[in-house]
Amino acid sequence: MTLDPKTIDDQRLDELLTDPDWCVQQKYDGIRCIVVCKDGAVQSFNKRGEVAGEHSPANLHELVAEFPTDEAYILDGELAWGRYYPFDELTHPEQPYLQRLTQTLDMVDRWKQPHIRRVRCWRTERSKRAAFARAKEQQIEGVILRRLSAPHAEGSHADVAVRYKFRKRVDVIIDGMARTRSIRAGLVDADGCLTHVGNVGIPRMSDLRTVKAAVAGEGDVVAEIEYGSVTANGKLQEARFIRARDDKKAAECTIDQMVFNHEGELDAQAIL
C-alpha cells in the first residue's frame, strides 16, 4: 500500500524551503498510480496495491500501452489531465531520492512519450520559494516536498515526503444520503467511532448516480471532499464533493486529516 504524505503547517514549510536537503515538486491534482514493467509486461496498480481495473480512469489503459517493455522498472507517479507524471523509480528503494529522481527523469527524457511527462522540481531556496509563490498564485492544490538524501519509506512519520495544501481536502466515509443530492460525511475519531462532520452536496448527476449505487451496495464508501475551514465543533465549512474513491479504505478516513488552523498562506514579505 502507498500512503499519502503528511500535511505540514506554515512553520514546517518555511524550514523545508530553507533546507537544501529538501526539494519542491508541483502537486498534480490527480490519482496515484504505480506502473511496473517486468519480463516484458506492463501493469498498473492503485495506491492500495491493487491491479488497476474497471474503476480506473478511462485513459489509463491507453497510457500504459505507451510505456516501453524492453527494460524493467517500478514507477510511482500521478495520473492527471490525461498524462502520467512519474516522480520516483523504486527498483532500488534503498538509494537516495535524488538518485532515484534523476533515474526517473532520465527515463522520461529517453522515452519521449507525449503522455508521460517530467515532474516539475526545484532545489535551491530561491527557486523553491519562487515555485511556491507561483503555485499559490495559480491556485493549484498545493506542493510536495521530498528529502533528497532519503531512501524510500512509507508512512506519515517517515519524514521523506510531506505536502502543503492551499486548498484543503479530506477523505470521508459516506454515512448515507442526507437529502436528495447530499451525503452525510463521517470521519473516524481517536476512539475508532464514526463522527459526523457535515452534509455535502453532489452537484454532478454522474457523481450522484455513482454514489447512490455504491451506498446501496455492501461495504463502506469513501469520498474526497474539499473544504474551506472547520468549525469549533468539528464541522466542515464550504465543503464541496470532489469524487468517490475506490482506492481508499474507511479506516484511512481519520479525523486527524482535518486542518483546524492552517490557512495555507505565508506572509507576503517572506516569499519575495
PDB file of C-alpha atoms in Angstrom:
ATOM      1  CA  MET A   1       0.000   0.000   0.000  1.00  0.00           C
ATOM      2  CA  THR A   2       1.207   3.532  -0.829  1.00  0.00           C
ATOM      3  CA  LEU A   3       0.404   6.071   1.874  1.00  0.00           C
ATOM      4  CA  ASP A   4      -0.174   9.787   1.442  1.00  0.00           C
ATOM      5  CA  PRO A   5       2.467  12.191   2.792  1.00  0.00           C
ATOM      6  CA  LYS A   6       1.690  14.138   5.938  1.00  0.00           C
ATOM      7  CA  THR A   7       0.297  17.661   5.533  1.00  0.00           C
ATOM      8  CA  ILE A   8       2.532  20.311   7.116  1.00  0.00           C
ATOM      9  CA  ASP A   9       1.895  23.777   8.525  1.00  0.00           C
ATOM     10  CA  ASP A  10       3.442  27.156   7.677  1.00  0.00           C
ATOM     11  CA  GLN A  11       6.328  26.894  10.130  1.00  0.00           C
ATOM     12  CA  ARG A  12       7.466  23.486   8.899  1.00  0.00           C
ATOM     13  CA  LEU A  13       7.081  24.649   5.304  1.00  0.00           C
ATOM     14  CA  ASP A  14       9.407  27.594   5.871  1.00  0.00           C
ATOM     15  CA  GLU A  15      12.006  25.298   7.456  1.00  0.00           C
ATOM     16  CA  LEU A  16      11.972  22.974   4.437  1.00  0.00           C
ATOM     17  CA  LEU A  17      12.100  25.784   1.882  1.00  0.00           C
ATOM     18  CA  THR A  18      15.350  26.840   3.571  1.00  0.00           C
ATOM     19  CA  ASP A  19      16.787  23.316   3.920  1.00  0.00           C
ATOM     20  CA  PRO A  20      18.939  22.299   0.879  1.00  0.00           C
ATOM     21  CA  ASP A  21      18.158  18.623   1.506  1.00  0.00           C
ATOM     22  CA  TRP A  22      14.503  19.151   0.534  1.00  0.00           C
ATOM     23  CA  CYS A  23      13.169  19.844  -2.946  1.00  0.00           C
ATOM     24  CA  VAL A  24       9.785  21.206  -4.011  1.00  0.00           C
ATOM     25  CA  GLN A  25       7.629  19.479  -6.616  1.00  0.00           C
ATOM     26  CA  GLN A  26       4.373  20.514  -8.165  1.00  0.00           C
ATOM     27  CA  LYS A  27       1.414  18.636  -6.699  1.00  0.00           C
ATOM     28  CA  TYR A  28      -0.789  17.371  -9.502  1.00  0.00           C
ATOM     29  CA  ASP A  29      -4.461  17.131  -8.688  1.00  0.00           C
ATOM     30  CA  GLY A  30      -4.749  13.562  -9.939  1.00  0.00           C
ATOM     31  CA  ILE A  31      -4.718   9.890  -8.986  1.00  0.00           C
ATOM     32  CA  ARG A  32      -1.718   7.997  -7.601  1.00  0.00           C
ATOM     33  CA  CYS A  33      -0.642   5.201  -9.927  1.00  0.00           C
ATOM     34  CA  ILE A  34       2.219   2.676  -9.817  1.00  0.00           C
ATOM     35  CA  VAL A  35       3.446   1.366 -13.199  1.00  0.00           C
ATOM     36  CA  VAL A  36       5.538  -1.819 -13.180  1.00  0.00           C
ATOM     37  CA  CYS A  37       7.349  -3.441 -16.102  1.00  0.00           C
ATOM     38  CA  LYS A  38       8.643  -6.972 -15.538  1.00  0.00           C
ATOM     39  CA  ASP A  39       9.538  -9.662 -18.073  1.00  0.00           C
ATOM     40  CA  GLY A  40       8.278  -7.505 -20.943  1.00  0.00           C
ATOM     41  CA  ALA A  41       4.798  -6.914 -19.471  1.00  0.00           C
ATOM     42  CA  VAL A  42       3.483  -3.652 -18.020  1.00  0.00           C
ATOM     43  CA  GLN A  43       0.891  -3.465 -15.242  1.00  0.00           C
ATOM     44  CA  SER A  44      -0.581  -0.542 -13.319  1.00  0.00           C
ATOM     45  CA  PHE A  45      -1.647  -0.504  -9.673  1.00  0.00           C
ATOM     46  CA  ASN A  46      -3.577   1.929  -7.489  1.00  0.00           C
ATOM     47  CA  LYS A  47      -2.251   3.287  -4.194  1.00  0.00           C
ATOM     48  CA  ARG A  48      -3.643   0.273  -2.314  1.00  0.00           C
ATOM     49  CA  GLY A  49      -1.515  -2.065  -4.409  1.00  0.00           C
ATOM     50  CA  GLU A  50      -4.476  -3.412  -6.359  1.00  0.00           C
ATOM     51  CA  VAL A  51      -4.248  -4.007 -10.102  1.00  0.00           C
ATOM     52  CA  ALA A  52      -5.993  -1.138 -11.875  1.00  0.00           C
ATOM     53  CA  GLY A  53      -9.351  -2.430 -13.063  1.00  0.00           C
ATOM     54  CA  GLU A  54     -12.804  -1.375 -14.164  1.00  0.00           C
ATOM     55  CA  HIS A  55     -12.947   1.704 -11.924  1.00  0.00           C
ATOM     56  CA  SER A  56      -9.682   3.130 -13.243  1.00  0.00           C
ATOM     57  CA  PRO A  57      -9.678   6.366 -15.276  1.00  0.00           C
ATOM     58  CA  ALA A  58     -10.834   5.717 -18.822  1.00  0.00           C
ATOM     59  CA  ASN A  59      -7.481   6.590 -20.404  1.00  0.00           C
ATOM     60  CA  LEU A  60      -5.260   4.627 -18.011  1.00  0.00           C
ATOM     61  CA  HIS A  61      -5.040   1.505 -20.136  1.00  0.00           C
ATOM     62  CA  GLU A  62      -4.204   3.587 -23.223  1.00  0.00           C
ATOM     63  CA  LEU A  63      -1.423   5.348 -21.304  1.00  0.00           C
ATOM     64  CA  VAL A  64       0.014   2.079 -20.010  1.00  0.00           C
ATOM     65  CA  ALA A  65       0.195   0.826 -23.595  1.00  0.00           C
ATOM     66  CA  GLU A  66       2.672   3.660 -24.335  1.00  0.00           C
ATOM     67  CA  PHE A  67       5.186   2.503 -21.722  1.00  0.00           C
ATOM     68  CA  PRO A  68       8.296   0.717 -23.075  1.00  0.00           C
ATOM     69  CA  THR A  69       8.568  -3.009 -22.366  1.00  0.00           C
ATOM     70  CA  ASP A  70      12.269  -3.545 -23.096  1.00  0.00           C
ATOM     71  CA  GLU A  71      13.505  -2.628 -19.600  1.00  0.00           C
ATOM     72  CA  ALA A  72      12.447  -3.332 -16.010  1.00  0.00           C
ATOM     73  CA  TYR A  73      11.160  -0.509 -13.785  1.00  0.00           C
ATOM     74  CA  ILE A  74       8.791   0.385 -10.965  1.00  0.00           C
ATOM     75  CA  LEU A  75       7.482   3.916 -11.375  1.00  0.00           C
ATOM     76  CA  ASP A  76       5.479   5.799  -8.773  1.00  0.00           C
ATOM     77  CA  GLY A  77       3.585   8.773 -10.129  1.00  0.00           C
ATOM     78  CA  GLU A  78       0.372  10.665 -10.585  1.00  0.00           C
ATOM     79  CA  LEU A  79      -2.181  10.426 -13.364  1.00  0.00           C
ATOM     80  CA  ALA A  80      -3.604  13.879 -14.105  1.00  0.00           C
ATOM     81  CA  TRP A  81      -5.142  15.630 -17.118  1.00  0.00           C
ATOM     82  CA  GLY A  82      -4.672  12.566 -19.291  1.00  0.00           C
ATOM     83  CA  ARG A  83      -0.932  12.426 -18.603  1.00  0.00           C
ATOM     84  CA  TYR A  84       1.321  10.460 -16.274  1.00  0.00           C
ATOM     85  CA  TYR A  85       3.846  12.282 -14.083  1.00  0.00           C
ATOM     86  CA  PRO A  86       6.322   9.811 -12.547  1.00  0.00           C
ATOM     87  CA  PHE A  87       8.228  11.170  -9.541  1.00  0.00           C
ATOM     88  CA  ASP A  88      10.061   8.063  -8.283  1.00  0.00           C
ATOM     89  CA  GLU A  89      11.712   4.860  -9.545  1.00  0.00           C
ATOM     90  CA  LEU A  90      11.579   2.110  -6.924  1.00  0.00           C
ATOM     91  CA  THR A  91      13.654  -0.713  -8.369  1.00  0.00           C
ATOM     92  CA  HIS A  92      16.313   0.203  -5.787  1.00  0.00           C
ATOM     93  CA  PRO A  93      14.366   1.866  -2.944  1.00  0.00           C
ATOM     94  CA  GLU A  94      17.457   1.982  -0.722  1.00  0.00           C
ATOM     95  CA  GLN A  95      19.046   4.623  -2.963  1.00  0.00           C
ATOM     96  CA  PRO A  96      18.782   8.331  -2.011  1.00  0.00           C
ATOM     97  CA  TYR A  97      15.773  10.059  -3.529  1.00  0.00           C
ATOM     98  CA  LEU A  98      17.933  12.394  -5.625  1.00  0.00           C
ATOM     99  CA  GLN A  99      19.431   9.382  -7.387  1.00  0.00           C
ATOM    100  CA  ARG A 100      16.023   7.764  -7.915  1.00  0.00           C
ATOM    101  CA  LEU A 101      14.560  11.047  -9.173  1.00  0.00           C
ATOM    102  CA  THR A 102      17.431  11.503 -11.635  1.00  0.00           C
ATOM    103  CA  GLN A 103      16.825   7.995 -12.975  1.00  0.00           C
ATOM    104  CA  THR A 104      13.111   8.763 -13.320  1.00  0.00           C
ATOM    105  CA  LEU A 105      13.663  11.981 -15.268  1.00  0.00           C
ATOM    106  CA  ASP A 106      16.257  10.308 -17.483  1.00  0.00           C
ATOM    107  CA  MET A 107      13.750   7.581 -18.372  1.00  0.00           C
ATOM    108  CA  VAL A 108      11.073  10.129 -19.276  1.00  0.00           C
ATOM    109  CA  ASP A 109      13.515  12.084 -21.448  1.00  0.00           C
ATOM    110  CA  ARG A 110      14.731   8.927 -23.162  1.00  0.00           C
ATOM    111  CA  TRP A 111      11.237   7.575 -23.898  1.00  0.00           C
ATOM    112  CA  LYS A 112       9.907  10.796 -25.446  1.00  0.00           C
ATOM    113  CA  GLN A 113       6.284   9.730 -24.980  1.00  0.00           C
ATOM    114  CA  PRO A 114       3.834  12.689 -25.192  1.00  0.00           C
ATOM    115  CA  HIS A 115       1.643  11.454 -22.339  1.00  0.00           C
ATOM    116  CA  ILE A 116       4.497  10.630 -19.942  1.00  0.00           C
ATOM    117  CA  ARG A 117       5.783  13.919 -18.568  1.00  0.00           C
ATOM    118  CA  ARG A 118       8.574  15.191 -16.335  1.00  0.00           C
ATOM    119  CA  VAL A 119       7.502  16.176 -12.834  1.00  0.00           C
ATOM    120  CA  ARG A 120       8.499  19.773 -12.136  1.00  0.00           C
ATOM    121  CA  CYS A 121      11.104  20.041  -9.391  1.00  0.00           C
ATOM    122  CA  TRP A 122      13.064  22.868  -7.675  1.00  0.00           C
ATOM    123  CA  ARG A 123      16.094  22.506  -5.359  1.00  0.00           C
ATOM    124  CA  THR A 124      17.599  25.892  -4.404  1.00  0.00           C
ATOM    125  CA  GLU A 125      15.923  28.040  -1.757  1.00  0.00           C
ATOM    126  CA  ARG A 126      15.345  30.855  -4.234  1.00  0.00           C
ATOM    127  CA  SER A 127      13.754  28.577  -6.852  1.00  0.00           C
ATOM    128  CA  LYS A 128      11.697  26.729  -4.208  1.00  0.00           C
ATOM    129  CA  ARG A 129      10.224  29.945  -2.847  1.00  0.00           C
ATOM    130  CA  ALA A 130       9.538  31.233  -6.356  1.00  0.00           C
ATOM    131  CA  ALA A 131       7.815  27.957  -7.294  1.00  0.00           C
ATOM    132  CA  PHE A 132       5.757  28.087  -4.109  1.00  0.00           C
ATOM    133  CA  ALA A 133       4.661  31.647  -4.882  1.00  0.00           C
ATOM    134  CA  ARG A 134       3.642  30.670  -8.427  1.00  0.00           C
ATOM    135  CA  ALA A 135       1.726  27.651  -7.160  1.00  0.00           C
ATOM    136  CA  LYS A 136      -0.159  29.832  -4.719  1.00  0.00           C
ATOM    137  CA  GLU A 137      -0.886  32.466  -7.359  1.00  0.00           C
ATOM    138  CA  GLN A 138      -2.121  29.866  -9.851  1.00  0.00           C
ATOM    139  CA  GLN A 139      -4.343  28.278  -7.162  1.00  0.00           C
ATOM    140  CA  ILE A 140      -3.163  24.720  -7.714  1.00  0.00           C
ATOM    141  CA  GLU A 141      -3.890  22.178  -4.990  1.00  0.00           C
ATOM    142  CA  GLY A 142      -0.504  22.522  -3.284  1.00  0.00           C
ATOM    143  CA  VAL A 143       3.120  21.382  -3.383  1.00  0.00           C
ATOM    144  CA  ILE A 144       5.038  18.256  -2.381  1.00  0.00           C
ATOM    145  CA  LEU A 145       8.405  18.443  -0.605  1.00  0.00           C
ATOM    146  CA  ARG A 146      10.805  15.469  -0.695  1.00  0.00           C
ATOM    147  CA  ARG A 147      14.048  14.809   1.174  1.00  0.00           C
ATOM    148  CA  LEU A 148      16.789  14.297  -1.411  1.00  0.00           C
ATOM    149  CA  SER A 149      19.121  12.189   0.732  1.00  0.00           C
ATOM    150  CA  ALA A 150      16.461   9.768   1.989  1.00  0.00           C
ATOM    151  CA  PRO A 151      15.818   6.183   0.884  1.00  0.00           C
ATOM    152  CA  HIS A 152      12.248   5.222   0.090  1.00  0.00           C
ATOM    153  CA  ALA A 153       9.946   4.791   3.083  1.00  0.00           C
ATOM    154  CA  GLU A 154       6.182   4.711   3.639  1.00  0.00           C
ATOM    155  CA  GLY A 155       4.008   6.283   6.299  1.00  0.00           C
ATOM    156  CA  SER A 156       3.202   9.773   7.541  1.00  0.00           C
ATOM    157  CA  HIS A 157       6.034   9.563  10.120  1.00  0.00           C
ATOM    158  CA  ALA A 158       8.717   8.514   7.629  1.00  0.00           C
ATOM    159  CA  ASP A 159       9.831  12.140   7.102  1.00  0.00           C
ATOM    160  CA  VAL A 160      10.852  11.571   3.497  1.00  0.00           C
ATOM    161  CA  ALA A 161       7.963  13.420   1.831  1.00  0.00           C
ATOM    162  CA  VAL A 162       5.362  15.918   3.027  1.00  0.00           C
ATOM    163  CA  ARG A 163       2.721  18.051   1.386  1.00  0.00           C
ATOM    164  CA  TYR A 164       1.440  21.585   1.790  1.00  0.00           C
ATOM    165  CA  LYS A 165      -2.063  22.330   0.582  1.00  0.00           C
ATOM    166  CA  PHE A 166      -3.586  25.635  -0.418  1.00  0.00           C
ATOM    167  CA  ARG A 167      -6.973  24.019  -0.887  1.00  0.00           C
ATOM    168  CA  LYS A 168      -7.674  21.648   1.978  1.00  0.00           C
ATOM    169  CA  ARG A 169      -9.078  18.202   1.224  1.00  0.00           C
ATOM    170  CA  VAL A 170     -10.182  15.252   3.314  1.00  0.00           C
ATOM    171  CA  ASP A 171     -11.282  11.689   2.565  1.00  0.00           C
ATOM    172  CA  VAL A 172     -14.564  10.906   4.336  1.00  0.00           C
ATOM    173  CA  ILE A 173     -16.813   7.911   4.840  1.00  0.00           C
ATOM    174  CA  ILE A 174     -20.214   8.348   3.216  1.00  0.00           C
ATOM    175  CA  ASP A 175     -22.637   7.590   6.026  1.00  0.00           C
ATOM    176  CA  GLY A 176     -25.734   7.501   3.822  1.00  0.00           C
ATOM    177  CA  MET A 177     -27.648  10.105   1.834  1.00  0.00           C
ATOM    178  CA  ALA A 178     -28.688  13.207   3.750  1.00  0.00           C
ATOM    179  CA  ARG A 179     -31.102  14.712   1.255  1.00  0.00           C
ATOM    180  CA  THR A 180     -31.890  14.159  -2.391  1.00  0.00           C
ATOM    181  CA  ARG A 181     -28.456  15.283  -3.573  1.00  0.00           C
ATOM    182  CA  SER A 182     -26.332  15.331  -0.399  1.00  0.00           C
ATOM    183  CA  ILE A 183     -24.262  12.836   1.543  1.00  0.00           C
ATOM    184  CA  ARG A 184     -23.612  12.522   5.254  1.00  0.00           C
ATOM    185  CA  ALA A 185     -19.834  12.771   5.726  1.00  0.00           C
ATOM    186  CA  GLY A 186     -18.126  10.989   8.600  1.00  0.00           C
ATOM    187  CA  LEU A 187     -14.600  10.537   9.971  1.00  0.00           C
ATOM    188  CA  VAL A 188     -13.148   8.003  12.387  1.00  0.00           C
ATOM    189  CA  ASP A 189     -12.124   9.597  15.701  1.00  0.00           C
ATOM    190  CA  ALA A 190      -9.323   8.580  18.065  1.00  0.00           C
ATOM    191  CA  ASP A 191     -11.602   6.035  19.754  1.00  0.00           C
ATOM    192  CA  GLY A 192     -12.481   4.358  16.455  1.00  0.00           C
ATOM    193  CA  CYS A 193     -16.002   5.805  16.360  1.00  0.00           C
ATOM    194  CA  LEU A 194     -17.591   7.411  13.311  1.00  0.00           C
ATOM    195  CA  THR A 195     -18.089  11.155  13.813  1.00  0.00           C
ATOM    196  CA  HIS A 196     -20.444  13.189  11.610  1.00  0.00           C
ATOM    197  CA  VAL A 197     -18.611  16.202  10.130  1.00  0.00           C
ATOM    198  CA  GLY A 198     -21.342  17.652   7.937  1.00  0.00           C
ATOM    199  CA  ASN A 199     -23.515  17.185   4.874  1.00  0.00           C
ATOM    200  CA  VAL A 200     -22.029  17.720   1.418  1.00  0.00           C
ATOM    201  CA  GLY A 201     -23.943  18.316  -1.801  1.00  0.00           C
ATOM    202  CA  ILE A 202     -23.157  16.453  -5.023  1.00  0.00           C
ATOM    203  CA  PRO A 203     -23.652  18.839  -7.971  1.00  0.00           C
ATOM    204  CA  ARG A 204     -22.935  16.457 -10.863  1.00  0.00           C
ATOM    205  CA  MET A 205     -25.574  13.879 -11.742  1.00  0.00           C
ATOM    206  CA  SER A 206     -22.957  11.360 -12.863  1.00  0.00           C
ATOM    207  CA  ASP A 207     -21.313  11.520  -9.414  1.00  0.00           C
ATOM    208  CA  LEU A 208     -24.703  11.289  -7.725  1.00  0.00           C
ATOM    209  CA  ARG A 209     -25.589   8.104  -9.606  1.00  0.00           C
ATOM    210  CA  THR A 210     -22.210   6.570  -8.744  1.00  0.00           C
ATOM    211  CA  VAL A 211     -22.556   7.390  -5.051  1.00  0.00           C
ATOM    212  CA  LYS A 212     -26.144   6.190  -4.775  1.00  0.00           C
ATOM    213  CA  ALA A 213     -25.249   2.874  -6.406  1.00  0.00           C
ATOM    214  CA  ALA A 214     -22.254   2.456  -4.086  1.00  0.00           C
ATOM    215  CA  VAL A 215     -24.245   3.324  -0.953  1.00  0.00           C
ATOM    216  CA  ALA A 216     -26.932   0.819  -1.951  1.00  0.00           C
ATOM    217  CA  GLY A 217     -24.299  -1.929  -2.162  1.00  0.00           C
ATOM    218  CA  GLU A 218     -22.193  -3.579   0.502  1.00  0.00           C
ATOM    219  CA  GLY A 219     -19.188  -2.147   2.326  1.00  0.00           C
ATOM    220  CA  ASP A 220     -18.027   1.346   3.121  1.00  0.00           C
ATOM    221  CA  VAL A 221     -17.972   4.109   0.526  1.00  0.00           C
ATOM    222  CA  VAL A 222     -15.266   6.795   0.603  1.00  0.00           C
ATOM    223  CA  ALA A 223     -15.331  10.238  -0.999  1.00  0.00           C
ATOM    224  CA  GLU A 224     -12.840  13.073  -1.356  1.00  0.00           C
ATOM    225  CA  ILE A 225     -14.141  16.421  -0.107  1.00  0.00           C
ATOM    226  CA  GLU A 226     -12.685  19.904  -0.455  1.00  0.00           C
ATOM    227  CA  TYR A 227     -13.420  22.405   2.300  1.00  0.00           C
ATOM    228  CA  GLY A 228     -12.698  25.954   3.336  1.00  0.00           C
ATOM    229  CA  SER A 229     -12.450  25.663   7.118  1.00  0.00           C
ATOM    230  CA  VAL A 230     -13.533  23.651  10.163  1.00  0.00           C
ATOM    231  CA  THR A 231     -15.891  24.989  12.831  1.00  0.00           C
ATOM    232  CA  ALA A 232     -15.016  24.850  16.521  1.00  0.00           C
ATOM    233  CA  ASN A 233     -17.256  21.792  16.919  1.00  0.00           C
ATOM    234  CA  GLY A 234     -15.584  19.941  14.043  1.00  0.00           C
ATOM    235  CA  LYS A 235     -17.922  20.546  11.090  1.00  0.00           C
ATOM    236  CA  LEU A 236     -16.664  21.155   7.562  1.00  0.00           C
ATOM    237  CA  GLN A 237     -17.428  24.604   6.154  1.00  0.00           C
ATOM    238  CA  GLU A 238     -17.757  25.435   2.436  1.00  0.00           C
ATOM    239  CA  ALA A 239     -17.474  21.718   1.676  1.00  0.00           C
ATOM    240  CA  ARG A 240     -17.510  20.529  -1.936  1.00  0.00           C
ATOM    241  CA  PHE A 241     -17.737  16.983  -3.284  1.00  0.00           C
ATOM    242  CA  ILE A 242     -14.735  16.087  -5.480  1.00  0.00           C
ATOM    243  CA  ARG A 243     -15.080  12.380  -6.274  1.00  0.00           C
ATOM    244  CA  ALA A 244     -15.816   8.924  -4.956  1.00  0.00           C
ATOM    245  CA  ARG A 245     -12.671   6.910  -4.171  1.00  0.00           C
ATOM    246  CA  ASP A 246     -12.211   3.172  -4.551  1.00  0.00           C
ATOM    247  CA  ASP A 247      -8.509   3.380  -3.681  1.00  0.00           C
ATOM    248  CA  LYS A 248      -9.135   4.379  -0.059  1.00  0.00           C
ATOM    249  CA  LYS A 249     -10.399   2.325   2.867  1.00  0.00           C
ATOM    250  CA  ALA A 250     -12.710   3.561   5.603  1.00  0.00           C
ATOM    251  CA  ALA A 251     -10.002   3.015   8.222  1.00  0.00           C
ATOM    252  CA  GLU A 252      -7.896   5.678   6.484  1.00  0.00           C
ATOM    253  CA  CYS A 253     -10.636   8.309   6.872  1.00  0.00           C
ATOM    254  CA  THR A 254      -9.473   9.567  10.250  1.00  0.00           C
ATOM    255  CA  ILE A 255     -10.354  12.849  11.882  1.00  0.00           C
ATOM    256  CA  ASP A 256      -6.699  13.912  12.093  1.00  0.00           C
ATOM    257  CA  GLN A 257      -6.835  14.639   8.344  1.00  0.00           C
ATOM    258  CA  MET A 258      -8.740  17.837   9.099  1.00  0.00           C
ATOM    259  CA  VAL A 259      -6.739  21.028   9.461  1.00  0.00           C
ATOM    260  CA  PHE A 260      -8.223  23.337  12.092  1.00  0.00           C
ATOM    261  CA  ASN A 261      -5.782  26.241  11.972  1.00  0.00           C
ATOM    262  CA  HIS A 262      -3.828  26.024   8.720  1.00  0.00           C
ATOM    263  CA  GLU A 263      -4.549  28.988   6.449  1.00  0.00           C
ATOM    264  CA  GLY A 264      -2.394  27.792   3.531  1.00  0.00           C
ATOM    265  CA  GLU A 265      -0.580  31.134   3.208  1.00  0.00           C
ATOM    266  CA  LEU A 266       2.804  32.628   4.020  1.00  0.00           C
ATOM    267  CA  ASP A 267       3.448  36.266   4.823  1.00  0.00           C
ATOM    268  CA  ALA A 268       3.864  38.131   1.536  1.00  0.00           C
ATOM    269  CA  GLN A 269       7.221  39.621   2.551  1.00  0.00           C
ATOM    270  CA  ALA A 270       8.628  36.187   3.399  1.00  0.00           C
ATOM    271  CA  ILE A 271       8.257  34.747  -0.091  1.00  0.00           C
ATOM    272  CA  LEU A 272       9.779  37.558  -2.126  1.00  0.00           C
TER     273      LEU A 272
END
